[in-house]
Each structure stands twice: as C-alpha cells, then as structure tokens.
Tab-separated table of C-alpha atoms and ligand atoms in Angstrom:
chain	number	residue	atom	x	y	z
A	1	MET	CA	133.877	8.875	128.153
A	2	ASN	CA	131.298	7.469	130.558
A	3	SER	CA	127.994	7.774	128.763
A	4	LYS	CA	126.024	7.278	132.006
A	5	LEU	CA	127.580	10.431	133.439
A	6	GLY	CA	126.563	12.560	130.446
A	7	PRO	CA	123.057	13.478	131.654
A	8	LEU	CA	124.360	14.130	135.172
A	9	PHE	CA	126.929	16.595	133.861
A	10	CYS	CA	124.265	18.283	131.765
A	11	ILE	CA	122.156	18.781	134.869
A	12	LEU	CA	125.132	20.090	136.837
A	13	LEU	CA	126.019	22.486	134.063
A	14	SER	CA	122.487	23.725	133.733
A	15	PHE	CA	122.697	24.641	137.421
A	16	GLY	CA	125.679	26.798	136.669
A	17	THR	CA	128.702	24.617	137.444
A	18	VAL	CA	131.847	26.603	136.862
A	19	ILE	CA	134.831	24.701	135.494
A	20	ARG	CA	137.903	26.041	137.245
A	21	GLN	CA	140.944	26.129	134.999
A	22	THR	CA	144.290	27.504	135.990
A	23	ASP	CA	146.295	29.623	133.645
A	24	MET	CA	149.529	27.691	133.974
A	25	ALA	CA	150.619	27.308	130.364
A	26	TYR	CA	154.378	27.453	130.675
A	27	LEU	CA	155.324	30.764	129.273
A	28	ASN	CA	151.781	31.912	128.928
A	29	VAL	CA	151.564	33.755	125.618
A	30	ALA	CA	150.980	37.224	127.074
A	31	GLU	CA	153.928	36.849	129.437
A	32	PHE	CA	156.168	35.348	126.790
A	33	PHE	CA	155.632	38.290	124.438
A	34	ASN	CA	155.569	40.864	127.272
A	35	ILE	CA	152.101	42.050	126.326
A	36	THR	CA	151.168	45.165	128.240
A	37	ASN	CA	147.791	45.477	129.991
A	38	GLY	CA	147.016	41.870	129.045
A	39	ASN	CA	145.859	43.058	125.613
A	40	LEU	CA	145.795	39.667	123.868
A	41	SER	CA	144.485	41.230	120.659
A	42	SER	CA	147.938	42.724	120.122
A	43	ILE	CA	149.453	39.240	119.619
A	44	THR	CA	150.181	38.827	115.889
A	45	TRP	CA	149.534	35.670	113.857
A	46	ALA	CA	150.745	33.970	110.707
A	47	HIS	CA	147.996	31.699	109.417
A	48	ALA	CA	148.468	28.372	107.569
A	49	VAL	CA	152.266	28.227	107.712
A	50	ASN	CA	152.191	24.983	105.732
A	51	SER	CA	155.195	25.120	103.406
A	52	LYS	CA	158.923	25.732	103.553
A	53	SER	CA	158.514	29.141	101.931
A	54	GLU	CA	155.702	30.196	104.306
A	55	LEU	CA	157.810	29.079	107.250
A	56	ALA	CA	160.881	30.975	106.043
A	57	ALA	CA	158.814	34.120	105.475
A	58	SER	CA	157.177	33.883	108.936
A	59	LEU	CA	160.485	33.344	110.694
A	60	ASN	CA	161.857	36.365	108.850
A	61	SER	CA	159.074	38.614	110.160
A	62	SER	CA	157.967	40.192	113.405
A	63	ILE	CA	154.938	37.875	113.709
A	64	MET	CA	154.665	36.209	117.121
A	65	MET	CA	152.507	33.092	116.725
A	66	LEU	CA	152.735	30.678	113.784
A	67	GLU	CA	149.527	28.758	113.118
A	68	ALA	CA	149.826	25.665	110.928
A	69	ASP	CA	147.790	22.584	109.998
A	70	VAL	CA	148.767	18.946	110.482
A	71	VAL	CA	147.387	16.158	108.270
A	72	ILE	CA	148.592	12.693	107.316
A	73	GLY	CA	150.112	12.804	103.845
A	74	LYS	CA	153.250	12.596	101.756
A	75	ILE	CA	156.248	14.824	101.171
A	76	ASN	CA	156.264	15.949	97.524
A	77	ASN	CA	153.662	13.280	96.765
A	78	SER	CA	156.039	10.395	97.369
A	79	GLY	CA	157.298	8.127	100.121
A	80	ASN	CA	155.456	7.076	103.253
A	81	GLU	CA	152.415	8.718	104.780
A	82	ILE	CA	153.577	10.837	107.711
A	83	PRO	CA	152.346	13.934	109.582
A	84	ILE	CA	152.823	16.862	107.200
A	85	MET	CA	151.914	20.538	107.221
A	86	ALA	CA	148.929	21.002	104.908
A	87	HIS	CA	145.280	21.997	104.987
A	88	PRO	CA	142.659	19.526	103.737
A	89	PRO	CA	141.941	18.563	101.038
A	90	ALA	CA	145.713	18.843	100.376
A	91	ASN	CA	147.568	15.646	101.287
A	92	THR	CA	151.028	16.579	100.087
A	93	SER	CA	153.479	19.261	101.179
A	94	ASP	CA	157.171	20.081	101.052
A	95	LEU	CA	157.155	20.488	104.847
A	96	SER	CA	156.857	17.648	107.370
A	97	LEU	CA	155.738	18.199	110.962
A	98	SER	CA	159.144	16.986	112.026
A	99	ASP	CA	160.934	19.670	109.968
A	100	PHE	CA	158.437	22.335	110.976
A	101	LEU	CA	158.985	21.694	114.692
A	102	SER	CA	162.753	21.351	114.547
A	103	GLU	CA	163.248	24.419	112.343
A	104	ILE	CA	161.323	26.559	114.801
A	105	LEU	CA	163.147	25.029	117.765
A	106	GLU	CA	166.522	25.811	116.175
A	107	PHE	CA	165.399	29.281	115.185
A	108	ASN	CA	164.221	30.070	118.723
A	109	LEU	CA	167.439	28.750	120.282
A	110	LYS	CA	169.442	31.277	118.247
A	111	ALA	CA	166.988	34.168	118.137
A	112	ASN	CA	167.116	36.983	120.657
A	113	SER	CA	164.092	37.021	122.940
A	114	GLN	CA	162.209	39.699	120.958
A	115	ALA	CA	162.329	37.561	117.813
A	116	LYS	CA	161.214	34.195	119.250
A	117	LYS	CA	158.029	32.577	117.971
A	118	GLY	CA	155.217	30.512	119.450
A	119	VAL	CA	153.342	27.795	117.564
A	120	LYS	CA	149.757	26.649	117.225
A	121	LEU	CA	149.348	23.190	115.718
A	122	ASP	CA	145.917	22.594	114.205
A	123	PHE	CA	145.393	18.816	114.045
A	124	LYS	CA	142.883	18.038	111.312
A	125	SER	CA	142.137	14.473	112.451
A	126	ILE	CA	142.692	12.239	115.451
A	127	GLU	CA	145.075	10.156	113.296
A	128	ALA	CA	147.153	13.262	112.588
A	129	LEU	CA	147.426	13.914	116.332
A	130	GLU	CA	148.122	10.326	117.371
A	131	ASN	CA	150.814	9.898	114.732
A	132	SER	CA	152.512	13.146	115.799
A	133	LEU	CA	152.959	12.275	119.471
A	134	ASP	CA	156.413	10.675	119.171
A	135	GLU	CA	157.776	13.683	117.317
A	136	LEU	CA	156.238	16.144	119.767
A	137	ASP	CA	157.409	14.132	122.779
A	138	LYS	CA	160.945	14.131	121.489
A	139	LEU	CA	161.167	17.917	121.264
A	140	TYR	CA	158.608	19.049	123.820
A	141	ALA	CA	160.896	19.475	126.820
A	142	ASN	CA	163.111	21.787	124.738
A	143	MET	CA	160.257	23.880	123.373
A	144	SER	CA	160.443	26.693	125.907
A	145	TYR	CA	157.943	28.851	124.060
A	146	PRO	CA	154.157	28.737	123.633
A	147	VAL	CA	152.962	25.505	121.999
A	148	TRP	CA	149.220	25.379	121.410
A	149	ILE	CA	147.426	22.196	120.442
A	150	ASN	CA	144.254	22.769	118.445
A	151	ALA	CA	141.457	20.561	117.115
A	152	ASP	CA	137.772	20.869	116.304
A	153	ILE	CA	136.298	18.414	118.792
A	154	ILE	CA	132.555	19.264	118.692
A	155	SER	CA	130.084	19.539	115.800
A	156	GLY	CA	129.206	23.158	115.208
A	157	PRO	CA	127.392	25.691	113.040
A	158	VAL	CA	125.865	25.832	110.566
A	159	ASN	CA	124.829	22.174	110.558
A	160	ALA	CA	128.480	21.320	109.896
A	161	THR	CA	128.936	17.813	108.549
A	162	GLY	CA	132.720	17.428	108.974
A	163	THR	CA	133.788	14.745	111.478
A	164	PRO	CA	135.059	16.312	114.704
A	165	VAL	CA	138.224	14.973	116.341
A	166	ASP	CA	137.137	12.519	119.061
A	167	PRO	CA	137.244	14.576	122.297
A	168	ALA	CA	138.146	11.718	124.683
A	169	ARG	CA	141.052	10.622	122.470
A	170	PHE	CA	142.144	14.220	122.013
A	171	PHE	CA	142.324	14.875	125.767
A	172	LYS	CA	143.903	11.487	126.551
A	173	ASN	CA	146.690	12.087	124.030
A	174	THR	CA	147.375	15.662	125.094
A	175	LYS	CA	147.312	14.980	128.855
A	176	HIS	CA	151.110	14.946	129.170
A	177	PHE	CA	151.519	18.268	127.349
A	178	GLN	CA	150.717	20.177	130.522
A	179	ASN	CA	152.608	23.275	129.473
A	180	SER	CA	150.483	23.715	126.369
A	181	THR	CA	147.294	25.658	125.842
A	182	LEU	CA	144.538	23.452	124.468
A	183	SER	CA	142.662	25.213	121.696
A	184	ILE	CA	139.385	23.344	121.331
A	185	GLY	CA	136.718	24.321	118.860
A	186	TRP	CA	133.775	23.324	116.712
A	187	THR	CA	133.589	22.123	113.133
A	188	THR	CA	132.003	24.874	111.032
A	189	ASN	CA	130.163	25.238	107.761
A	190	TYR	CA	130.238	28.909	106.851
A	191	GLY	CA	131.429	31.396	104.227
A	192	GLN	CA	130.560	34.535	102.327
A	193	ASN	CA	126.937	33.703	101.478
A	194	PHE	CA	125.722	32.799	104.960
A	195	SER	CA	123.484	35.199	106.806
A	196	THR	CA	123.079	35.476	110.586
A	197	SER	CA	124.366	32.229	112.084
A	198	THR	CA	125.063	31.412	115.716
A	199	TYR	CA	126.722	28.858	117.970
A	200	SER	CA	123.715	27.100	119.525
A	201	ASN	CA	123.306	26.611	123.263
A	202	ASP	CA	123.559	22.838	122.742
A	203	GLN	CA	126.870	23.222	120.915
A	204	ILE	CA	128.215	25.234	123.857
A	205	THR	CA	126.880	22.698	126.373
A	206	ASN	CA	128.473	19.813	124.451
A	207	MET	CA	131.848	21.553	124.704
A	208	LEU	CA	131.500	22.267	128.425
A	209	ASP	CA	130.456	18.633	129.029
A	210	VAL	CA	133.556	17.110	127.417
A	211	ILE	CA	135.883	19.469	129.304
A	212	LEU	CA	134.289	18.412	132.580
A	213	GLN	CA	134.150	14.702	131.740
A	214	ASN	CA	137.817	14.560	130.745
A	215	ASN	CA	139.256	16.391	133.775
A	216	VAL	CA	141.118	18.811	131.545
A	217	SER	CA	143.803	20.671	133.493
A	218	GLN	CA	145.586	22.729	130.830
A	219	SER	CA	144.817	26.323	129.893
A	220	ILE	CA	141.944	26.507	127.435
A	221	THR	CA	141.203	28.796	124.515
A	222	PHE	CA	138.103	28.446	122.351
A	223	PRO	CA	138.764	29.107	118.658
A	224	VAL	CA	135.579	30.643	117.258
A	225	ARG	CA	134.772	31.752	113.715
A	226	ALA	CA	134.456	35.544	113.583
A	227	GLY	CA	131.256	35.798	111.521
A	228	ILE	CA	129.391	33.339	113.751
A	229	ALA	CA	130.881	34.468	117.078
A	230	ALA	CA	129.837	38.069	116.335
A	231	GLU	CA	126.207	36.892	116.362
A	232	SER	CA	126.666	34.722	119.477
A	233	ALA	CA	127.646	37.159	122.219
A	234	THR	CA	125.536	35.394	124.866
A	235	GLN	CA	127.053	32.000	124.092
A	236	MET	CA	130.586	33.450	124.054
A	237	ARG	CA	130.052	34.996	127.490
A	238	ARG	CA	128.736	31.669	128.762
A	239	LEU	CA	131.929	29.893	127.664
A	240	LEU	CA	134.150	32.465	129.326
A	241	SER	CA	132.189	32.525	132.567
A	242	ASP	CA	131.699	28.741	132.849
A	243	VAL	CA	135.390	27.974	132.228
A	244	THR	CA	137.416	30.325	134.391
A	245	ASN	CA	140.648	31.655	132.929
A	246	SER	CA	139.616	30.595	129.420
A	247	THR	CA	139.959	32.849	126.365
A	248	LEU	CA	138.551	33.147	122.849
A	249	THR	CA	140.668	32.949	119.707
A	250	ILE	CA	138.729	34.655	116.945
A	251	TRP	CA	139.609	33.392	113.465
A	252	SER	CA	137.978	33.893	110.098
A	253	GLY	CA	137.890	32.304	106.680
A	254	ASP	CA	138.940	34.561	103.807
A	255	GLY	CA	135.826	36.303	102.532
A	256	ASP	CA	133.566	35.090	105.366
A	257	ASN	CA	130.475	37.185	105.929
A	258	VAL	CA	131.306	39.083	109.150
A	259	ASN	CA	129.414	41.922	110.807
A	260	ALA	CA	132.510	43.882	111.805
A	261	LYS	CA	130.574	46.241	114.074
A	262	LYS	CA	129.119	43.361	116.090
A	263	LEU	CA	132.503	41.636	116.201
A	264	GLN	CA	134.086	44.782	117.598
A	265	GLN	CA	131.316	45.066	120.197
A	266	LEU	CA	131.815	41.441	121.240
A	267	ILE	CA	135.577	41.822	121.652
A	268	LEU	CA	135.339	45.078	123.562
A	269	SER	CA	132.570	43.794	125.811
A	270	VAL	CA	134.335	40.559	126.832
A	271	GLY	CA	137.652	42.450	126.861
A	272	VAL	CA	140.786	42.484	124.704
A	273	ASN	CA	142.379	40.698	127.673
A	274	LYS	CA	140.236	37.626	126.783
A	275	THR	CA	140.482	37.575	122.999
A	276	TYR	CA	143.246	36.485	120.649
A	277	ILE	CA	142.548	37.663	117.105
A	278	ASP	CA	143.758	35.717	114.076
A	279	VAL	CA	141.770	37.184	111.180
A	280	PRO	CA	142.733	38.432	107.694
A	281	ASP	CA	144.180	41.972	107.653
A	282	ALA	CA	141.178	43.397	105.784
A	283	LEU	CA	138.834	42.413	108.628
A	284	LEU	CA	141.322	43.488	111.291
A	285	LYS	CA	141.399	46.973	109.740
A	286	GLU	CA	137.614	47.210	110.068
A	287	ILE	CA	137.580	46.763	113.837
A	288	ASN	CA	138.865	49.423	116.193
A	289	LEU	CA	139.858	47.827	119.489
A	290	SER	CA	141.247	50.856	121.266
A	291	GLY	CA	138.310	50.631	123.668
A	292	SER	CA	137.096	54.182	123.185
A	293	SER	CA	134.030	54.266	120.975
A	294	SER	CA	133.614	57.137	118.533
A	295	VAL	CA	130.764	58.404	120.719
A	296	ALA	CA	133.092	58.491	123.724
A	297	LYS	CA	135.762	60.228	121.654
A	298	THR	CA	133.301	62.862	120.457
A	299	THR	CA	132.124	63.413	124.030
A	300	LEU	CA	135.713	63.813	125.201
A	301	LYS	CA	136.412	66.288	122.419
A	302	LEU	CA	133.322	68.338	123.327
A	303	LEU	CA	134.311	68.282	127.012
A	304	GLY	CA	137.804	69.398	126.013
A	305	ILE	CA	136.396	72.314	123.998
A	306	ALA	CA	134.119	73.257	126.913
A	307	LEU	CA	137.068	73.150	129.328
A	308	VAL	CA	139.208	75.322	127.039
A	309	ALA	CA	136.291	77.739	126.693
A	310	ILE	CA	135.901	77.941	130.480
A	311	LEU	CA	139.650	78.484	130.991
A	312	VAL	CA	139.770	81.169	128.317
A	313	LEU	CA	136.818	82.963	129.903
B	1	LIG	C1	143.236	31.497	137.137
B	1	LIG	O1	144.595	31.076	136.995
B	1	LIG	C2	145.453	31.572	138.020
B	1	LIG	C3	146.862	31.173	137.694
B	1	LIG	O2	146.989	29.799	137.590
B	1	LIG	C4	144.992	31.028	139.370
B	1	LIG	O3	145.798	31.546	140.398
B	1	LIG	C5	143.550	31.445	139.613
B	1	LIG	O4	143.083	30.853	140.794
B	1	LIG	C6	142.665	31.007	138.457
B	1	LIG	N1	141.345	31.565	138.667
B	1	LIG	C7	140.245	30.808	138.744
B	1	LIG	C8	138.978	31.525	139.045
B	1	LIG	O5	140.254	29.594	138.553
B	2	LIG	C1	163.839	38.980	105.308
B	2	LIG	O1	163.155	40.209	105.400
B	2	LIG	C2	163.873	41.311	104.868
B	2	LIG	C3	163.047	42.583	105.044
B	2	LIG	O2	162.304	42.552	106.211
B	2	LIG	C4	164.146	41.094	103.393
B	2	LIG	O3	164.927	42.137	102.913
B	2	LIG	C5	164.862	39.758	103.209
B	2	LIG	O4	164.978	39.492	101.840
B	2	LIG	C6	164.091	38.632	103.844
B	2	LIG	N1	164.842	37.402	103.732
B	2	LIG	C7	164.293	36.270	103.380
B	2	LIG	C8	165.186	35.084	103.362
B	2	LIG	O5	163.117	36.185	103.084
B	3	LIG	C1	145.631	12.755	97.833
B	3	LIG	O1	144.800	13.653	97.115
B	3	LIG	C2	144.667	13.336	95.747
B	3	LIG	C3	143.936	14.462	95.066
B	3	LIG	O2	142.795	14.809	95.797
B	3	LIG	C4	143.971	11.976	95.610
B	3	LIG	O3	143.866	11.632	94.248
B	3	LIG	C5	144.783	10.913	96.355
B	3	LIG	O4	144.104	9.685	96.366
B	3	LIG	C6	145.033	11.337	97.790
B	3	LIG	N1	145.967	10.408	98.398
B	3	LIG	C7	145.719	9.788	99.537
B	3	LIG	C8	146.776	8.859	100.007
B	3	LIG	O5	144.709	9.953	100.174
B	4	LIG	C1	160.300	18.636	97.820
B	4	LIG	O1	160.227	19.583	96.764
B	4	LIG	C2	160.908	20.809	97.016
B	4	LIG	C3	160.723	21.708	95.835
B	4	LIG	O2	159.376	21.897	95.590
B	4	LIG	C4	162.373	20.549	97.250
B	4	LIG	O3	163.016	21.754	97.598
B	4	LIG	C5	162.550	19.548	98.382
B	4	LIG	O4	163.914	19.212	98.519
B	4	LIG	C6	161.747	18.290	98.125
B	4	LIG	N1	161.811	17.455	99.316
B	4	LIG	C7	162.042	16.143	99.264
B	4	LIG	C8	162.118	15.426	100.562
B	4	LIG	O5	162.152	15.561	98.216
B	5	LIG	C1	160.291	40.477	128.076
B	5	LIG	O1	160.815	41.068	129.239
B	5	LIG	C2	161.916	40.352	129.779
B	5	LIG	C3	162.267	40.963	131.119
B	5	LIG	O2	162.250	42.345	131.043
B	5	LIG	C4	163.075	40.419	128.777
B	5	LIG	O3	164.169	39.691	129.261
B	5	LIG	C5	162.618	39.820	127.462
B	5	LIG	O4	163.607	40.006	126.484
B	5	LIG	C6	161.334	40.458	126.962
B	5	LIG	N1	160.809	39.697	125.843
B	5	LIG	C7	160.321	40.255	124.740
B	5	LIG	C8	159.727	39.326	123.737
B	5	LIG	O5	160.345	41.450	124.550
B	6	LIG	C1	167.335	19.408	124.229
B	6	LIG	O1	168.247	20.287	124.889
B	6	LIG	C2	169.298	19.595	125.529
B	6	LIG	C3	170.104	20.608	126.324
B	6	LIG	O2	170.437	21.717	125.536
B	6	LIG	C4	170.141	18.891	124.472
B	6	LIG	O3	171.187	18.162	125.085
B	6	LIG	C5	169.245	17.934	123.704
B	6	LIG	O4	169.971	17.346	122.641
B	6	LIG	C6	168.043	18.642	123.149
B	6	LIG	N1	167.154	17.672	122.571
B	6	LIG	C7	166.588	17.852	121.394
B	6	LIG	C8	165.702	16.730	120.925
B	6	LIG	O5	166.758	18.828	120.710
B	7	LIG	C1	156.880	22.767	131.896
B	7	LIG	O1	157.378	24.026	132.295
B	7	LIG	C2	158.149	23.998	133.477
B	7	LIG	C3	158.563	25.405	133.791
B	7	LIG	O2	157.445	26.132	134.190
B	7	LIG	C4	159.364	23.107	133.281
B	7	LIG	O3	160.081	23.021	134.496
B	7	LIG	C5	158.903	21.726	132.854
B	7	LIG	O4	160.032	20.937	132.550
B	7	LIG	C6	158.023	21.809	131.626
B	7	LIG	N1	157.492	20.500	131.324
B	7	LIG	C7	157.642	19.946	130.135
B	7	LIG	C8	157.027	18.602	129.953
B	7	LIG	O5	158.216	20.488	129.243
B	8	LIG	C1	120.212	23.517	109.783
B	8	LIG	O1	119.362	22.479	110.232
B	8	LIG	C2	118.126	22.941	110.743
B	8	LIG	C3	117.384	21.759	111.319
B	8	LIG	O2	117.499	20.660	110.485
B	8	LIG	C4	117.363	23.640	109.611
B	8	LIG	O3	116.139	24.141	110.102
B	8	LIG	C5	118.191	24.799	109.083
B	8	LIG	O4	117.570	25.377	107.976
B	8	LIG	C6	119.575	24.332	108.661
B	8	LIG	N1	120.377	25.501	108.343
B	8	LIG	C7	121.133	25.600	107.270
B	8	LIG	C8	121.842	26.904	107.054
B	8	LIG	O5	121.252	24.691	106.472
B	9	LIG	C1	128.074	33.596	96.784
B	9	LIG	O1	127.064	34.187	96.004
B	9	LIG	C2	127.557	34.852	94.833
B	9	LIG	C3	126.389	35.567	94.188
B	9	LIG	O2	125.283	34.742	94.142
B	9	LIG	C4	128.198	33.823	93.915
B	9	LIG	O3	128.716	34.457	92.780
B	9	LIG	C5	129.319	33.129	94.678
B	9	LIG	O4	129.885	32.095	93.898
B	9	LIG	C6	128.826	32.543	95.978
B	9	LIG	N1	129.972	32.076	96.747
B	9	LIG	C7	130.036	30.879	97.295
B	9	LIG	C8	131.280	30.556	98.049
B	9	LIG	O5	129.145	30.052	97.227
B	10	LIG	C1	137.951	12.248	135.869
B	10	LIG	O1	138.052	12.257	137.272
B	10	LIG	C2	137.058	11.450	137.893
B	10	LIG	C3	137.147	11.682	139.404
B	10	LIG	O2	138.476	11.635	139.825
B	10	LIG	C4	137.292	9.984	137.509
B	10	LIG	O3	136.298	9.180	138.103
B	10	LIG	C5	137.193	9.871	135.985
B	10	LIG	O4	137.495	8.554	135.581
B	10	LIG	C6	138.148	10.841	135.317
B	10	LIG	N1	137.896	10.815	133.869
B	10	LIG	C7	138.846	10.775	132.962
B	10	LIG	C8	138.413	10.710	131.538
B	10	LIG	O5	140.012	10.803	133.267
B	11	LIG	C1	139.773	42.710	131.276
B	11	LIG	O1	139.000	43.604	130.499
B	11	LIG	C2	137.718	43.858	131.045
B	11	LIG	C3	136.909	44.650	130.040
B	11	LIG	O2	137.666	45.645	129.445
B	11	LIG	C4	137.895	44.558	132.382
B	11	LIG	O3	136.632	44.788	132.960
B	11	LIG	C5	138.716	43.661	133.318
B	11	LIG	O4	138.977	44.315	134.512
B	11	LIG	C6	140.027	43.263	132.673
B	11	LIG	N1	140.678	42.277	133.515
B	11	LIG	C7	141.939	42.355	133.842
B	11	LIG	C8	142.479	41.257	134.707
B	11	LIG	O5	142.648	43.271	133.472
B	12	LIG	C1	144.924	46.376	121.999
B	12	LIG	O1	145.818	46.094	120.957
B	12	LIG	C2	145.347	46.470	119.683
B	12	LIG	C3	146.338	45.935	118.658
B	12	LIG	O2	147.629	46.358	118.960
B	12	LIG	C4	145.192	47.994	119.634
B	12	LIG	O3	144.721	48.380	118.369
B	12	LIG	C5	144.213	48.398	120.685
B	12	LIG	O4	144.150	49.796	120.744
B	12	LIG	C6	144.611	47.859	122.069
B	12	LIG	N1	143.499	48.093	122.963
B	12	LIG	C7	143.670	48.418	124.230
B	12	LIG	C8	142.420	48.647	125.002
B	12	LIG	O5	144.763	48.525	124.731
C-alpha cells in the first residue's frame, strides 16, 4: 500500500468517488442456484462446516452454500501444522483444508445440478490464507461452482481488538482467483450484552480506501454482523452505493443482541437482491422478508373487502 496516496484517496472518497465493480464471479451465486427475482436472501447456508461429520451432514442436505473457517493447526492434535478447518481458538480438527476442498469437488462432480454446493472459505489469519494458496491453486480451475474467499481485513466495532488480516497481502494473494467473490469484512467485538452499536463512518471509509488502493477487480460482498448492521443503515447504504454491484452478507453470532425489526427494515430497504443472509434459524424466523409489510397486507385486505362489498352491491 502506498501510504502517501492514503490521504488523497480519502479526499476523493469524501467527494463521492464510486468504485465500479463488475459482477463477473464465474457462476455468480444467484445464477448458479437459479435464484428467481434475484432474491439473494433465499440462498441457504451451513455455518462453520469445520469437521468431517459437519461436512457429511451438509453434503447430505439441501443447503446451497457451505461456510467454513481456515486456521493453521494440526489434524487430531498431531503431525505438522497445516491449513485445517476450525474456528479459533481451536487449533485442531479432523478435517484438513485439502480434504474439505477435494471432498466437495468430488461431490459436485457426481451430484446432479440441483444438489451442487458452493463454498465460502473464512481465512482467520493471513498465514492461513498464504499457506492455503498451493492447495487452492491446484483445484481452482476444476471448481466450477461458487468459491468465496473471506477475511476480516479492517478493524471494526465495537472497539474490536482482534488483528485484522493485512488488506494488501489479502488482495495480492487473491488476485489470481478472478472467478471468486471476495468477502471482506471487519473484526467485531459484540454479543448478547451489547446495546446499540454501529459501524462507524471511519470504519466504512477505511474499507473503501483499501478496495480503491488495491485495484480490486473481483465481485465484492461485505459480511456484516446482523446486530450492528441493523443499527447502521446509513453506513450500509454508503457501502452499496460507493461500490457498485456489491452486496451485503448478513451473519450473526449465536445469541447476539439483534433488533430483528430494524434488521428486517434494513434488508427490505436495500433489497433482498442485495443481501445474503447467513444467520441462526431463530433469528431468520423473526424476520419476514416477503416485502409486504403487515400494514400493507392489512390495507390490501381492507381494499379487498371494500371491492367485494362494491361488487355485491
Ligand atoms: C455491474 O456488473 C455488470 C456485469 O459485470 C456490468 O455489466 C455492469 O456495468 C456493472 N455495473 C456497474 C455500475 O458497475
Ligand atoms: C442423509 O439424509 C437422510 C434424510 O434426509 C437420512 O435418512 C440419511 O441417514 C442421511 N445420511 C447420512 C450419511 O447422514
Ligand atoms: C493449541 O491450543 C492449545 C489449547 O488452547 C494450546 O495449549 C496449544 O499450545 C496450541 N497449539 C499451538 C501449536 O498453537
Ligand atoms: C482423526 O480422528 C478421527 C476420529 O475422531 C478419525 O476418524 C480420523 O481417521 C483421524 N485422522 C487422522 C489423520 O488420524
Ligand atoms: C438451473 O437452470 C439450468 C437451465 O435451466 C439447469 O440446467 C440447471 O439444472 C438449474 N440448476 C439448478 C441448481 O436448479
Ligand atoms: C481437473 O479436471 C481435469 C479434467 O476432468 C482432470 O484431468 C484433472 O485431473 C482435474 N484436476 C484435479 C486437481 O482434480
Ligand atoms: C473462470 O471462469 C471462466 C468461465 O467463465 C473459465 O473459462 C476460466 O477458466 C475460469 N478461470 C479459472 C482460473 O478457473
Ligand atoms: C469504544 O471506545 C470509545 C473511545 O475510546 C469509548 O468512548 C467507548 O465507550 C468504547 N465502547 C465500548 C463498548 O467499549
Ligand atoms: C450477559 O449478561 C447476563 C446477565 O447479566 C449474564 O448472565 C451473562 O453471562 C452475560 N453474557 C455474556 C456473554 O457476557
Ligand atoms: C493500482 O493501479 C495503479 C494505477 O494503475 C497503480 O499505480 C498501483 O500501483 C496499483 N496498486 C496495486 C496495489 O496494485
Ligand atoms: C432490487 O430491489 C430493490 C428494492 O426492492 C428494487 O428497487 C430494485 O429495482 C431491485 N433491482 C433489481 C435489479 O431487481
Ligand atoms: C425472498 O426469499 C425469502 C426466503 O426464501 C422469502 O421468505 C421472501 O418472501 C422472498 N422475498 C421476496 C421479495 O421475494
């Protein structure tokens, strides 16, 4: 990153520079799963597919996208340190990245098109990403299904202290995965006992700056934490309008404090054609995304009754 250019980009962005992204991800998720009306919220997710049993269960289900975490660690606590599927602080797993990728590749080769899966790899550190490149390179050309590459590359709310994945190294190492969607987010510090928290304007600007500085050409989705995103409608709209063709991927921690009403309003106002939703079932049940509010439904019902009354008379 050129530090001298930083302030210049900030100025440009503050004057409303729009980052033009194409939507070229090979087999764009909506197309791949034949989603009607571009309703991205109807894509289904398996979260943290980090073990052999989770993988088997996900493959034997109708779920479309498998989200899983990559860290450096050991298989069954022994042998060399390699990229494995696990969520920090875990550093051992019975599933390596190598096995995860090849099992899904083999599954998709045999599966009929309605059963095929896409994958989202959440790299928990720059080391995890850099040590996974050989394995990904080897299989990439044969992965004719959605392959998302995710990392938290910017410090985020609420005063999160986790170390983000270095953005310049992230973009440099993902440059040759042109058919992938880059899922780039913020570190977060949140949970059940947090009250109203938002993504700050600076945190949004920092994200826009690194996208511009690194000449990113892939499709972009911004993974945002449901409870915080629901309180940050203005910032979410800024992301979507400043990076054309970008989307949100709304995720949530189990038990996070989420204002479901505000979340529903956010999703419906930016559009279900702009929002992937990977949240626990309990939260999903709380939000109605059909697009017709209860007020609208009541109005329609009353109009219907009036019409019937008029016809009868
Ligand atoms: C969005 O992506 C499509 C497909 O790549 C492209 O044709 C279109 O120009 C893009 N729109 C903008 C505003 O960048
Ligand atoms: C696959 O799912 C079916 C039901 O959907 C179940 O009967 C079967 O046991 C599952 N197989 C495995 C290997 O989990
Ligand atoms: C893995 O985690 C365990 C338990 O937290 C810890 O004792 C061990 O040092 C870690 N191993 C490595 C290689 O970091
Ligand atoms: C790891 O442990 C699981 C059982 O928990 C076993 O099925 C698997 O074969 C082991 N893998 C290796 C590489 O030892
Ligand atoms: C999507 O539609 C195409 C063309 O109609 C079809 O070949 C394919 O099987 C469908 N895929 C899914 C996932 O339904
Ligand atoms: C990729 O697919 C080609 C053609 O089917 C095959 O020859 C090759 O072995 C595959 N490579 C991998 C790494 O699976
Ligand atoms: C990307 O997708 C195109 C099809 O749209 C394919 O021809 C190309 O080989 C893919 N590139 C890689 C690196 O897989
Ligand atoms: C975050 O940091 C700011 C500034 O240091 C402070 O005012 C605020 O209370 C902190 N918020 C939380 C939830 O710790
Ligand atoms: C949240 O607050 C409740 C009540 O004070 C407490 O029992 C619980 O442990 C807290 N949860 C977390 C994650 O701190
Ligand atoms: C981005 O593109 C500009 C203009 O072509 C170039 O000067 C700069 O070095 C590029 N930056 C990166 C990180 O590739
Ligand atoms: C996406 O949804 C929004 C809000 O519902 C709507 O205004 C817009 O026209 C839709 N865009 C497309 C391309 O369907
Ligand atoms: C979008 O898909 C969701 C999940 O399938 C569904 O509940 C909702 O009604 C759909 N919304 C629209 C506007 O099509």
